[in-house]
PDB file of C-alpha atoms in Angstrom:
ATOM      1  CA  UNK A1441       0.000   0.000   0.000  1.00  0.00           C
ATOM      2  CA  UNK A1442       1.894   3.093  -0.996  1.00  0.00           C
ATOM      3  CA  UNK A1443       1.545   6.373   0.736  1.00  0.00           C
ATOM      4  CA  UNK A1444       1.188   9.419  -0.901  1.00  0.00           C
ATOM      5  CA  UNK A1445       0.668  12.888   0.557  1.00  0.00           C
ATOM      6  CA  UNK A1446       1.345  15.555  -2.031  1.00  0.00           C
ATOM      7  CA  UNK A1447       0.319  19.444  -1.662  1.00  0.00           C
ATOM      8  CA  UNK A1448      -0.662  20.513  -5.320  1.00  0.00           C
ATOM      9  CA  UNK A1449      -1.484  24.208  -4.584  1.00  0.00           C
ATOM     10  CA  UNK A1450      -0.559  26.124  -1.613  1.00  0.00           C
ATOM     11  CA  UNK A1451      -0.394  29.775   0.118  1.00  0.00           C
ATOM     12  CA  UNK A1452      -0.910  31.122   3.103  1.00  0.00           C
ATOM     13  CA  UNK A1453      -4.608  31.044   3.479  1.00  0.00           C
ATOM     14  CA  UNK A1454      -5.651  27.538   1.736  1.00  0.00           C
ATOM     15  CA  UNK A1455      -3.596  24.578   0.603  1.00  0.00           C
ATOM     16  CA  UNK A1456      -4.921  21.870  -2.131  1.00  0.00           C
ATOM     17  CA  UNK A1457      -3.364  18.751  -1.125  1.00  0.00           C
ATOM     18  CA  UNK A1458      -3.829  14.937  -2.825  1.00  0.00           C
ATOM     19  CA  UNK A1459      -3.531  12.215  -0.912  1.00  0.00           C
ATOM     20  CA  UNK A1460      -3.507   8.117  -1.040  1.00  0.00           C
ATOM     21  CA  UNK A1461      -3.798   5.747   1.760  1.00  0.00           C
ATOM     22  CA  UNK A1462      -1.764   7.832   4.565  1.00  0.00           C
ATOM     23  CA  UNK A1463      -2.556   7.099   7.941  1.00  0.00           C
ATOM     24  CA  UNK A1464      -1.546  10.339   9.545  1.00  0.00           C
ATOM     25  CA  UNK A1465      -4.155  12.752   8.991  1.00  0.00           C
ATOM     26  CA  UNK A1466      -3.801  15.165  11.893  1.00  0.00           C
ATOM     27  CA  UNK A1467      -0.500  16.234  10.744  1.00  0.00           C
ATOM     28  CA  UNK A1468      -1.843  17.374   7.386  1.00  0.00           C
ATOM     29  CA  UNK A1469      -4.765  19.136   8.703  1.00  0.00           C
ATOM     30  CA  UNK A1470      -2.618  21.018  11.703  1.00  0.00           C
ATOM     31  CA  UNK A1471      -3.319  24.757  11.986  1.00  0.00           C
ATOM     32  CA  UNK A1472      -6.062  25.125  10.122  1.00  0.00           C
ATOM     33  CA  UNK A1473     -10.180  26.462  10.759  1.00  0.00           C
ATOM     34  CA  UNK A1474     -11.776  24.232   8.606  1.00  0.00           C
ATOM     35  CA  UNK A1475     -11.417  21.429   5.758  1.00  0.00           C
ATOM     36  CA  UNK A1476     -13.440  19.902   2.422  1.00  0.00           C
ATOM     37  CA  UNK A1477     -12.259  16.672   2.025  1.00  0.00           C
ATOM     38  CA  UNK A1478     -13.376  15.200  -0.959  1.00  0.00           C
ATOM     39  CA  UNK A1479     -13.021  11.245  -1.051  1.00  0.00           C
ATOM     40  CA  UNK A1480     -12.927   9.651  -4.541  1.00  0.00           C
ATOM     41  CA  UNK A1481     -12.055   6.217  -3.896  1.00  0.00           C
ATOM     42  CA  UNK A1482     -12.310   4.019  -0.480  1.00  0.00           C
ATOM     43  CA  UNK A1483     -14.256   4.209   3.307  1.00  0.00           C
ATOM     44  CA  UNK A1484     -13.374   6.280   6.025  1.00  0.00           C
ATOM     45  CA  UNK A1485     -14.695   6.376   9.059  1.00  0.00           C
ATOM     46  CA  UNK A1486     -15.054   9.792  11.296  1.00  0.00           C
ATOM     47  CA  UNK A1487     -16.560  10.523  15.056  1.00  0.00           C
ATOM     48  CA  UNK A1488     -20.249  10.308  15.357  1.00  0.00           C
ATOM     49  CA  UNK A1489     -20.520   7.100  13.102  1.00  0.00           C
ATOM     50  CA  UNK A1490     -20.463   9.140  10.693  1.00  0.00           C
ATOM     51  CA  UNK A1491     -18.873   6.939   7.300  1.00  0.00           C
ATOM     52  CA  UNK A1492     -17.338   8.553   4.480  1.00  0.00           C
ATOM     53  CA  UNK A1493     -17.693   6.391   1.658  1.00  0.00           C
ATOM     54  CA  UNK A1494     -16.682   7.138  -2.497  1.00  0.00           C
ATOM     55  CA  UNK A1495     -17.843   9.952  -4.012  1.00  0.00           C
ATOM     56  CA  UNK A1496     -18.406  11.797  -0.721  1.00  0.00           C
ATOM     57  CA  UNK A1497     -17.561  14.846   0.774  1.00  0.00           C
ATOM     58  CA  UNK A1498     -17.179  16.487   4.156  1.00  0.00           C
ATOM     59  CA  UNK A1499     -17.460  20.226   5.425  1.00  0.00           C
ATOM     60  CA  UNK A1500     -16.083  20.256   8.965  1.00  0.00           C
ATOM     61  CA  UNK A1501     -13.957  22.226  11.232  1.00  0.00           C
ATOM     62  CA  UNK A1502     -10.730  20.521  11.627  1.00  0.00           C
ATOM     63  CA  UNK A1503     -11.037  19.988  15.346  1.00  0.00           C
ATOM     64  CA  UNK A1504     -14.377  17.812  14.746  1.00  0.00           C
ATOM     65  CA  UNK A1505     -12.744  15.394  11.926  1.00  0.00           C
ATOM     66  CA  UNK A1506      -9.605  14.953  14.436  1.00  0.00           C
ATOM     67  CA  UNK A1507     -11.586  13.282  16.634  1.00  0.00           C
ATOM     68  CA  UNK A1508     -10.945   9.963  15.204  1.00  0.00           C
ATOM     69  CA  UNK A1509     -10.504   8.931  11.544  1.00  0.00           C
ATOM     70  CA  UNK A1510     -10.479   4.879  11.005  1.00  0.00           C
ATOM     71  CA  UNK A1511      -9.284   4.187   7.460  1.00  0.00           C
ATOM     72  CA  UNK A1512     -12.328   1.125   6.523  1.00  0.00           C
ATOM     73  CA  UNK A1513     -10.832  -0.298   2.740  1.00  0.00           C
ATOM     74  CA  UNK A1514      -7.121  -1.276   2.124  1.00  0.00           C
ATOM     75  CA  UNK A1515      -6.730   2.164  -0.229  1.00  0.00           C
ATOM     76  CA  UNK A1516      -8.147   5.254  -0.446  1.00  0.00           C
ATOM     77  CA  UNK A1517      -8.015   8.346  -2.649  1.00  0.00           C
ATOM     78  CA  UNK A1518      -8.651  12.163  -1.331  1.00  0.00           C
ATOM     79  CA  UNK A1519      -8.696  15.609  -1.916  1.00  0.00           C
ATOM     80  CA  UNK A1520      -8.207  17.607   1.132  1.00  0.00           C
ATOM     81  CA  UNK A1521      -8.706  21.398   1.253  1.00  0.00           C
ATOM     82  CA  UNK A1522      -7.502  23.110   4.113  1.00  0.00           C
ATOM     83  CA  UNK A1523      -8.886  26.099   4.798  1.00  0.00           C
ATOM     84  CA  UNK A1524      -7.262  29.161   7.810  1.00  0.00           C
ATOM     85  CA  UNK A1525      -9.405  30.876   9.594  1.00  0.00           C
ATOM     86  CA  UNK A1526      -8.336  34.518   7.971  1.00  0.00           C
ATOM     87  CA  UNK A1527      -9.358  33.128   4.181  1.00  0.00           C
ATOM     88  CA  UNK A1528     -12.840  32.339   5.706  1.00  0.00           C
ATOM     89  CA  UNK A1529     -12.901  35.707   7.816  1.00  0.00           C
ATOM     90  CA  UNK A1530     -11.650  37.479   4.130  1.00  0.00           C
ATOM     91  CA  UNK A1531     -14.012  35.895   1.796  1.00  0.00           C
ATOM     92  CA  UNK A1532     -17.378  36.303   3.636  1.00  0.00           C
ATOM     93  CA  UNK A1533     -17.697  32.517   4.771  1.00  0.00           C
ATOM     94  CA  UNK A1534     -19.735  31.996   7.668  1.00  0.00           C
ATOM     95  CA  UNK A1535     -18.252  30.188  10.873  1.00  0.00           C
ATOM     96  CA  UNK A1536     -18.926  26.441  10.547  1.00  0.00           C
ATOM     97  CA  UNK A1537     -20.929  25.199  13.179  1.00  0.00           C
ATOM     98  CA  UNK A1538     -21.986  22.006  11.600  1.00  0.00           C
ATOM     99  CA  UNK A1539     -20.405  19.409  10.109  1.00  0.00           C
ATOM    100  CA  UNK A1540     -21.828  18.884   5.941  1.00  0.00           C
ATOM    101  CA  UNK A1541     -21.675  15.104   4.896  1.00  0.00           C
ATOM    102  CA  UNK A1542     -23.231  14.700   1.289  1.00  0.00           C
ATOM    103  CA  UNK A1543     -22.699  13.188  -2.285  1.00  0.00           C
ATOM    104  CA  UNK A1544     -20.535  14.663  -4.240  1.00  0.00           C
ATOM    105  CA  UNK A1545     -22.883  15.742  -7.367  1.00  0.00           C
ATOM    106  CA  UNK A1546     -21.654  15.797 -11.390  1.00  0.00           C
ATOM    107  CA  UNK A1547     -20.752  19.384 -11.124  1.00  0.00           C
ATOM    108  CA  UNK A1548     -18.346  19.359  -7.977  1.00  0.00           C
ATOM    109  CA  UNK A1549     -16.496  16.175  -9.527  1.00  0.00           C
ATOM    110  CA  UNK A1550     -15.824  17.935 -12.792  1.00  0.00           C
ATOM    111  CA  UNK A1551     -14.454  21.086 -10.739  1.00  0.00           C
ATOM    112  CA  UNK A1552     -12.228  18.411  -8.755  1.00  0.00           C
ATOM    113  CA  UNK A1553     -10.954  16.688 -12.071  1.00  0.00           C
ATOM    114  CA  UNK A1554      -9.341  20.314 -12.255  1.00  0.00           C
ATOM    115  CA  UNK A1555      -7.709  20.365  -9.320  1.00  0.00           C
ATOM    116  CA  UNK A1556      -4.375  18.930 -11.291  1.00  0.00           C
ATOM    117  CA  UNK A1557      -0.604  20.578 -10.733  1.00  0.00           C
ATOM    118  CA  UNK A1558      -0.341  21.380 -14.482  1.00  0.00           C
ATOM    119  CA  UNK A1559      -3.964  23.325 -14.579  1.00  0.00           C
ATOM    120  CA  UNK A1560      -3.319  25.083 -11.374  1.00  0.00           C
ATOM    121  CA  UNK A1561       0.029  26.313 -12.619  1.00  0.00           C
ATOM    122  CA  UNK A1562      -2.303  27.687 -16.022  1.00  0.00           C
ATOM    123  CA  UNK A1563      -4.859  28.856 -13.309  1.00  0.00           C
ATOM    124  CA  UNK A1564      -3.880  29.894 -10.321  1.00  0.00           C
ATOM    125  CA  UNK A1565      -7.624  31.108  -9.309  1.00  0.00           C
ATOM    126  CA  UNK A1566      -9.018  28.126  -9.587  1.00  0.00           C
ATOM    127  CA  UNK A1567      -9.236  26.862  -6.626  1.00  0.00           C
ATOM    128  CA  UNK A1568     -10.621  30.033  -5.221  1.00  0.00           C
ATOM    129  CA  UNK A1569     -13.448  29.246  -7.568  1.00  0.00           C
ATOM    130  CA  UNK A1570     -13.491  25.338  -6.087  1.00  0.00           C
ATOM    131  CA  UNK A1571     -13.675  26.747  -2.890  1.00  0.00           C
ATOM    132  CA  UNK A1572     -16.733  29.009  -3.321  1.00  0.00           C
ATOM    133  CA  UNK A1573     -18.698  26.387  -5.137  1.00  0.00           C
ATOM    134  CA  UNK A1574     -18.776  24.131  -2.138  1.00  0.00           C
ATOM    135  CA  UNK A1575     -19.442  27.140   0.441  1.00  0.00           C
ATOM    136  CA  UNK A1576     -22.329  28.379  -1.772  1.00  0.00           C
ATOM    137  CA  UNK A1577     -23.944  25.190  -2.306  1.00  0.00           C
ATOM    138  CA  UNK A1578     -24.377  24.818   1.646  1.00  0.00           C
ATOM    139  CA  UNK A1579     -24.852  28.640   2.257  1.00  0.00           C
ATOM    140  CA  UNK A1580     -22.139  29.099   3.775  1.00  0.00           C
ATOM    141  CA  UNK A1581     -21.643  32.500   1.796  1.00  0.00           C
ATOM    142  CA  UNK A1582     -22.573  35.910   2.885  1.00  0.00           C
ATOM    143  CA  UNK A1583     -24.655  38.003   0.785  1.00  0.00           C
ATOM    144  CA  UNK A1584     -21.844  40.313   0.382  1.00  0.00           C
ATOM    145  CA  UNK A1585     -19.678  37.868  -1.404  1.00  0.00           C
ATOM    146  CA  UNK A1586     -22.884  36.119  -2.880  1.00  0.00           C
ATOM    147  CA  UNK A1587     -23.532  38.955  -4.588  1.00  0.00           C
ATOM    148  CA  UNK A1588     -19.509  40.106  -5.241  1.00  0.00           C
ATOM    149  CA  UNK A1589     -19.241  36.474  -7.122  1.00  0.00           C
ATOM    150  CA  UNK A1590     -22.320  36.759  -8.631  1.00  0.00           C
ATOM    151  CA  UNK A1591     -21.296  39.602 -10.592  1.00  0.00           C
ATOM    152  CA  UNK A1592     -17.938  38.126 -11.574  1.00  0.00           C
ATOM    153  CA  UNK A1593     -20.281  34.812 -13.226  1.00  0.00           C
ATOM    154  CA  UNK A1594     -22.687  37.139 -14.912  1.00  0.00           C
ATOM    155  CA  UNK A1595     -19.380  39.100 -16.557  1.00  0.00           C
ATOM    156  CA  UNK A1596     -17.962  35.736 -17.441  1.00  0.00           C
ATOM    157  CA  UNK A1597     -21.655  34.714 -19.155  1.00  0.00           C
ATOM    158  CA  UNK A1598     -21.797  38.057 -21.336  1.00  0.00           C
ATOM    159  CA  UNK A1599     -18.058  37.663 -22.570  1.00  0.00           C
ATOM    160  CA  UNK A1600     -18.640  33.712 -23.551  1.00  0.00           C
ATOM    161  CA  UNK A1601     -21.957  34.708 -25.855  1.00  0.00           C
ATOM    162  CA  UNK A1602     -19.283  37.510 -27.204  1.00  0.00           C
ATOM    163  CA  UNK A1603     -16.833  35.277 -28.277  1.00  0.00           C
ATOM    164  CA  UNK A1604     -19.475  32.959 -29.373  1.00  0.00           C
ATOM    165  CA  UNK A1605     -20.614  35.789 -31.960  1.00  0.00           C
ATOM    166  CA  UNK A1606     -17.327  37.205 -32.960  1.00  0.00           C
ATOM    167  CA  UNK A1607     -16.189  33.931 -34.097  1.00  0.00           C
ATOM    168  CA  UNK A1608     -19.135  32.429 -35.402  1.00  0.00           C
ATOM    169  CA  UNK A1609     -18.012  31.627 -38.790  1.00  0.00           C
ATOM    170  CA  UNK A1610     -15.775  29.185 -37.394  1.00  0.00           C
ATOM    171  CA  UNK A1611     -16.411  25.562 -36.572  1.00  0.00           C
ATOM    172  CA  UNK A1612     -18.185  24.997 -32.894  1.00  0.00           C
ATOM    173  CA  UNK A1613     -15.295  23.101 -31.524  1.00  0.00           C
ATOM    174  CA  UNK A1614     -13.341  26.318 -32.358  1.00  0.00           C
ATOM    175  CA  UNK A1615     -15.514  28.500 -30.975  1.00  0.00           C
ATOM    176  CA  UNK A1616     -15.279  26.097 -27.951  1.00  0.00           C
ATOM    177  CA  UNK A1617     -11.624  26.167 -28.025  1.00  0.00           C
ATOM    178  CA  UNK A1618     -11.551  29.923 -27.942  1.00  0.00           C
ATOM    179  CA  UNK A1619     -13.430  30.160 -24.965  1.00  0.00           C
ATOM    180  CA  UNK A1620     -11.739  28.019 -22.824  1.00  0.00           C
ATOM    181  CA  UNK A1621      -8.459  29.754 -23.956  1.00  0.00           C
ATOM    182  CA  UNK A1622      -9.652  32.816 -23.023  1.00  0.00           C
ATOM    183  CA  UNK A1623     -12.353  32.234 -20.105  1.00  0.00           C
ATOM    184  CA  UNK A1624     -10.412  29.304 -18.713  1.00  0.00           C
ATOM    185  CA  UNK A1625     -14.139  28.064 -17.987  1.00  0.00           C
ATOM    186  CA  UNK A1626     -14.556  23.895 -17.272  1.00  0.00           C
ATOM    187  CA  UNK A1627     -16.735  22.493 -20.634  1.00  0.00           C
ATOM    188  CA  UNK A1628     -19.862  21.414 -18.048  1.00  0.00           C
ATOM    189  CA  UNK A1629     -19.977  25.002 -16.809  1.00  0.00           C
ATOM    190  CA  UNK A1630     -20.200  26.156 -20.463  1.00  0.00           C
ATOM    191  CA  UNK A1631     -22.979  23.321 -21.578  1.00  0.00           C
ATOM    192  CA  UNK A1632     -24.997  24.268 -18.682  1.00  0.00           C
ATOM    193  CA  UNK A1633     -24.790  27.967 -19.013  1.00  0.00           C
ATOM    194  CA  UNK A1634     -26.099  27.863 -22.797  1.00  0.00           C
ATOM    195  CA  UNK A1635     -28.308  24.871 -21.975  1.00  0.00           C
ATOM    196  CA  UNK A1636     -29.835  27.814 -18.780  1.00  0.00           C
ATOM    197  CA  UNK A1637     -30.063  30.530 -21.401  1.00  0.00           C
ATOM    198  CA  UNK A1638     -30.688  29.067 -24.457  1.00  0.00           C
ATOM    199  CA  UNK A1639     -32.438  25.874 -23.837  1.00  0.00           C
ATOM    200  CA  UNK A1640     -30.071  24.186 -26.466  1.00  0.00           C
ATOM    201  CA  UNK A1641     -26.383  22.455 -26.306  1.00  0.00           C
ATOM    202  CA  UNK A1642     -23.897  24.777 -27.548  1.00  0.00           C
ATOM    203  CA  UNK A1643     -23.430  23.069 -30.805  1.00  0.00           C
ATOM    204  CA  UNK A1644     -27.407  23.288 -31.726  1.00  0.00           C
ATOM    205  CA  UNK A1645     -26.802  27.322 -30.402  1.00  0.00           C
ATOM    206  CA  UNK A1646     -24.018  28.196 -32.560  1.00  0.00           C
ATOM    207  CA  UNK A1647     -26.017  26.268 -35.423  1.00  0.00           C
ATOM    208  CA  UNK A1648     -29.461  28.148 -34.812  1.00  0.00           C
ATOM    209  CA  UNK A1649     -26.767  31.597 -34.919  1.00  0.00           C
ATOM    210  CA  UNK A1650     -25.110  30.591 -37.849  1.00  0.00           C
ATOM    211  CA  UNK A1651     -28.181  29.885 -39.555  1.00  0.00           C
ATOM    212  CA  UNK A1652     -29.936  33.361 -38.281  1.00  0.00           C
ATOM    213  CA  UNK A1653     -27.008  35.211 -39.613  1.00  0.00           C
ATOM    214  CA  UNK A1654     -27.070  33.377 -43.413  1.00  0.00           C
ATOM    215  CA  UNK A1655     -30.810  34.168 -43.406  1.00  0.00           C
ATOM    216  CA  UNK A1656     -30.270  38.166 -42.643  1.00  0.00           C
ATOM    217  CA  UNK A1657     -27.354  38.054 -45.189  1.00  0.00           C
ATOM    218  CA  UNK A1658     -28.839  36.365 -48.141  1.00  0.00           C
ATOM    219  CA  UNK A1659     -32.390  38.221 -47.660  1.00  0.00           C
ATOM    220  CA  UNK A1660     -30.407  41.908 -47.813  1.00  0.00           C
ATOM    221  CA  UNK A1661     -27.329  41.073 -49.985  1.00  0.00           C
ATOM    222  CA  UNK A1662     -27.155  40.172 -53.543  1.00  0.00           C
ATOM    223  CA  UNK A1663     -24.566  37.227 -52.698  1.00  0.00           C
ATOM    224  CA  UNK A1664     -25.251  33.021 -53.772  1.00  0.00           C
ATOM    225  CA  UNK A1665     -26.442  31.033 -50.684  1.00  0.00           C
ATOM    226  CA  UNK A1666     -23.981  28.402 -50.888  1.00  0.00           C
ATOM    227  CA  UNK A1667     -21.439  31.226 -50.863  1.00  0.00           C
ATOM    228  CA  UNK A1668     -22.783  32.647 -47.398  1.00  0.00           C
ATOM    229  CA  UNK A1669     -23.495  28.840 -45.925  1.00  0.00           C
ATOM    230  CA  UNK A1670     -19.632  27.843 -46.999  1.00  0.00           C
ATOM    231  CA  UNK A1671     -18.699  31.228 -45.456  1.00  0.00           C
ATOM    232  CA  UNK A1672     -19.871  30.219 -41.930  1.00  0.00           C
ATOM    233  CA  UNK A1673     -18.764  26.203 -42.101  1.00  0.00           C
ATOM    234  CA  UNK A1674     -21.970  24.785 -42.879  1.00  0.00           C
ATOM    235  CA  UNK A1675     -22.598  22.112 -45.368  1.00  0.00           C
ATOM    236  CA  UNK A1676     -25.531  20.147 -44.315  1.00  0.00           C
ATOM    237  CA  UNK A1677     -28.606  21.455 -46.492  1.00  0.00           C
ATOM    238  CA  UNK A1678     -30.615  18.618 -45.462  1.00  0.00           C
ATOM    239  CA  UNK A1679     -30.280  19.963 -41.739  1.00  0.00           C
ATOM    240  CA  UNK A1680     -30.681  23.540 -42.501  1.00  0.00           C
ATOM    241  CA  UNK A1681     -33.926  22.819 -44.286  1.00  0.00           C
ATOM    242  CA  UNK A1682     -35.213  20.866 -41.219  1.00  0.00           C
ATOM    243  CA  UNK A1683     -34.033  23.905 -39.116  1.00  0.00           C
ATOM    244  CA  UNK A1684     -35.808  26.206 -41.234  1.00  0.00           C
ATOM    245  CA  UNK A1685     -39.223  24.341 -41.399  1.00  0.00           C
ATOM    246  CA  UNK A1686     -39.587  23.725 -37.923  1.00  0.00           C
ATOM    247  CA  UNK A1687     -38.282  27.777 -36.781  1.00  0.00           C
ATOM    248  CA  UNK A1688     -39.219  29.755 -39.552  1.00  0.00           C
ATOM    249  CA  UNK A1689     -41.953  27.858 -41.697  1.00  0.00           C
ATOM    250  CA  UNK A1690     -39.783  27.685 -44.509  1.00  0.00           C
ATOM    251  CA  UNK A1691     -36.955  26.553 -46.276  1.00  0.00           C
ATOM    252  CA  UNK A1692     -34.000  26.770 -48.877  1.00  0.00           C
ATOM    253  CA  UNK A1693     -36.222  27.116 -51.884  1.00  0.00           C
ATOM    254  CA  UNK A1694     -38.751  29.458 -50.612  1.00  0.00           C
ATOM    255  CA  UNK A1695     -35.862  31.637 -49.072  1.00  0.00           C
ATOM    256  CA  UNK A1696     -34.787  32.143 -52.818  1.00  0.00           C
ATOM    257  CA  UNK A1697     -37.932  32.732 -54.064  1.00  0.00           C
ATOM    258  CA  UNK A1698     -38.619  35.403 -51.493  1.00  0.00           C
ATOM    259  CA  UNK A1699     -35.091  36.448 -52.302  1.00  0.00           C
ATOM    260  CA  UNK A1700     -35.676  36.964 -56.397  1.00  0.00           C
ATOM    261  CA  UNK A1701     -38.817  38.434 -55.632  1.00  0.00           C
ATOM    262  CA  UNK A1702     -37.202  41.276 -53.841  1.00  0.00           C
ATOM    263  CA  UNK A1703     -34.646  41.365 -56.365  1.00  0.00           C
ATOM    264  CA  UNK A1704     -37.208  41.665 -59.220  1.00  0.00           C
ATOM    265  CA  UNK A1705     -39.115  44.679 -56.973  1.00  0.00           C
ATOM    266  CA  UNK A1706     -35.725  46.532 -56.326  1.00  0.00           C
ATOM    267  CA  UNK A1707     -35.088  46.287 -59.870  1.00  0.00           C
ATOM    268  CA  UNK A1708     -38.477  47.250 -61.403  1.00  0.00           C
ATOM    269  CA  UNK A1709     -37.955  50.212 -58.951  1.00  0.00           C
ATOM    270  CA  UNK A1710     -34.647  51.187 -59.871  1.00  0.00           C
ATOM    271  CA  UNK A1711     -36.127  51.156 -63.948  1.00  0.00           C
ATOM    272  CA  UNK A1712     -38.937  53.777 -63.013  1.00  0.00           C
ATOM    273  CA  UNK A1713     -36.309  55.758 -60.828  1.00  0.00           C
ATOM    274  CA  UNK A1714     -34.149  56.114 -64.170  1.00  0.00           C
ATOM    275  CA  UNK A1715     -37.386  56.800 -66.171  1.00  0.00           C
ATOM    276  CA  UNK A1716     -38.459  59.791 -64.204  1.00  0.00           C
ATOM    277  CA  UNK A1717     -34.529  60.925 -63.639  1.00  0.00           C
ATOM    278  CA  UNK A1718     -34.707  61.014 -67.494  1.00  0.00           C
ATOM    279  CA  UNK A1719     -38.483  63.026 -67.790  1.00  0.00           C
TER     280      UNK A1719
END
């Protein structure tokens, strides 16, 4: 059974620390308010009965899990945040007077899966961001900082729906790429933002834009559809008709006929234009 204890991300108000099957607990959690442990493989066994078991997670003061930890499965897997009482004081996090033992949900495991050297190193924020999930979830923030990181998520939302238009001639796992480049924002977080907004994946978004965009070019522009449909990366006429029919009660072949039409108008105006210029 090897041991491993290794701190991934550290400063003086929080440290992010991995560890595997050690035994000595208290000397990891020493000097600290409060700790998330977050166990992803194993049992565990804490005062009160209480059982941590996979895919768990406890919010505690430190002095309550030192009570007495019993180690239940040959290995074990964690993520321990430690947490000093001056970060909790600075952020807005009210005292913890109860210990929190729940499931860890789909969301918090794909903000864990983050909590890698190499990412940190890319993001040193992050696990500010970890941190505040958890707190939130339990109410654990005040409304000061509620509101404070509230703010800071809706400035994050209006800059990915920029990006999303100012690139959205490009392919959507480019415009996907060039929001986690510049947002640093986990792929979940993104899905279920659009999915909140939109109602739709982020794929079926950009497609619905793309399309919305063709239609408003070809309908005031004198320029071949297939010309504007290759110009934002779509080739699949079939889909775009289906698109069309069920949104806009149309489709490829109407949109041109409604397009010549206008064309024939704003030319039989332009001839009577140049026959009264001439009377």
């Amino acid at each position: 059974m090897q041991e491993i204890t290794k701190i991934i991300y550290s400063n003086n108000f929080f440290n992010v620390i991995k560890v595997e099957n050690n035994l000595q607990l208290d000397n990891i959690l020493d000097e600290r308010e409060a700790v998330i442990m977050i166990l992803l493989e194993g049992k565990i066994y804490f005062y009160n009965e209480r059982i941590l078991k996979e895919k768990q997670y406890i919010i505690s003061k430190v002095e309550n899990v030192l009570k007495g930890i019993k180690i239940l499965s040959n290995n074990y897997k964690m993520i321990i945040i430690t947490l000093k009482e001056s970060f909790l004081k600075e952020m807005g996090i009210f005292k913890i007077e109860k210990t929190i033992h729940t499931n860890l949900d789909n969301y918090c495991a794909e903000l864990i899966r983050n909590l890698k050297e190499e990412y940190l190193l890319e993001n040193p924020c992050y696990p500010i961001e970890v941190i505040v999930k958890f707190f939130k979830i339990h109410n654990f923030l005040s409304e000061e900082t509620l509101k404070y990181f509230n703010i800071l998520e809706k400035n994050k939302y209006q800059k990915v729906f920029k990006i999303i238009e100012t690139n959205i001639k490009l392919l959507p796992e480019d415009i996907e790429k060039k929001i986690f480049e510049s947002l640093k924002i986990e792929k979940k977080k993104l899905e279920e933002l659009i999915y909140i907004s939109q109602k739709l994946t982020l794929e079926k978004y950009t497609f619905k834009l793309k399309l919305e965009k063709i239609i408003e070019i070809y309908l005031s522009k004198n320029i071949a559809l297939k010309d504007i449909i290759g110009e934002y990366n779509l080739k699949d006429t079939k889909r775009i008709n289906i698109y069309l029919k069920k949104i806009y009660r149309t489709n490829i072949k109407e949109l041109k006929k409604e397009n010549n039409l206008r064309n024939i108008n704003t030319s039989e105006g332009d001839k009577k234009l140049k026959i009264k210029s001439k009377e």
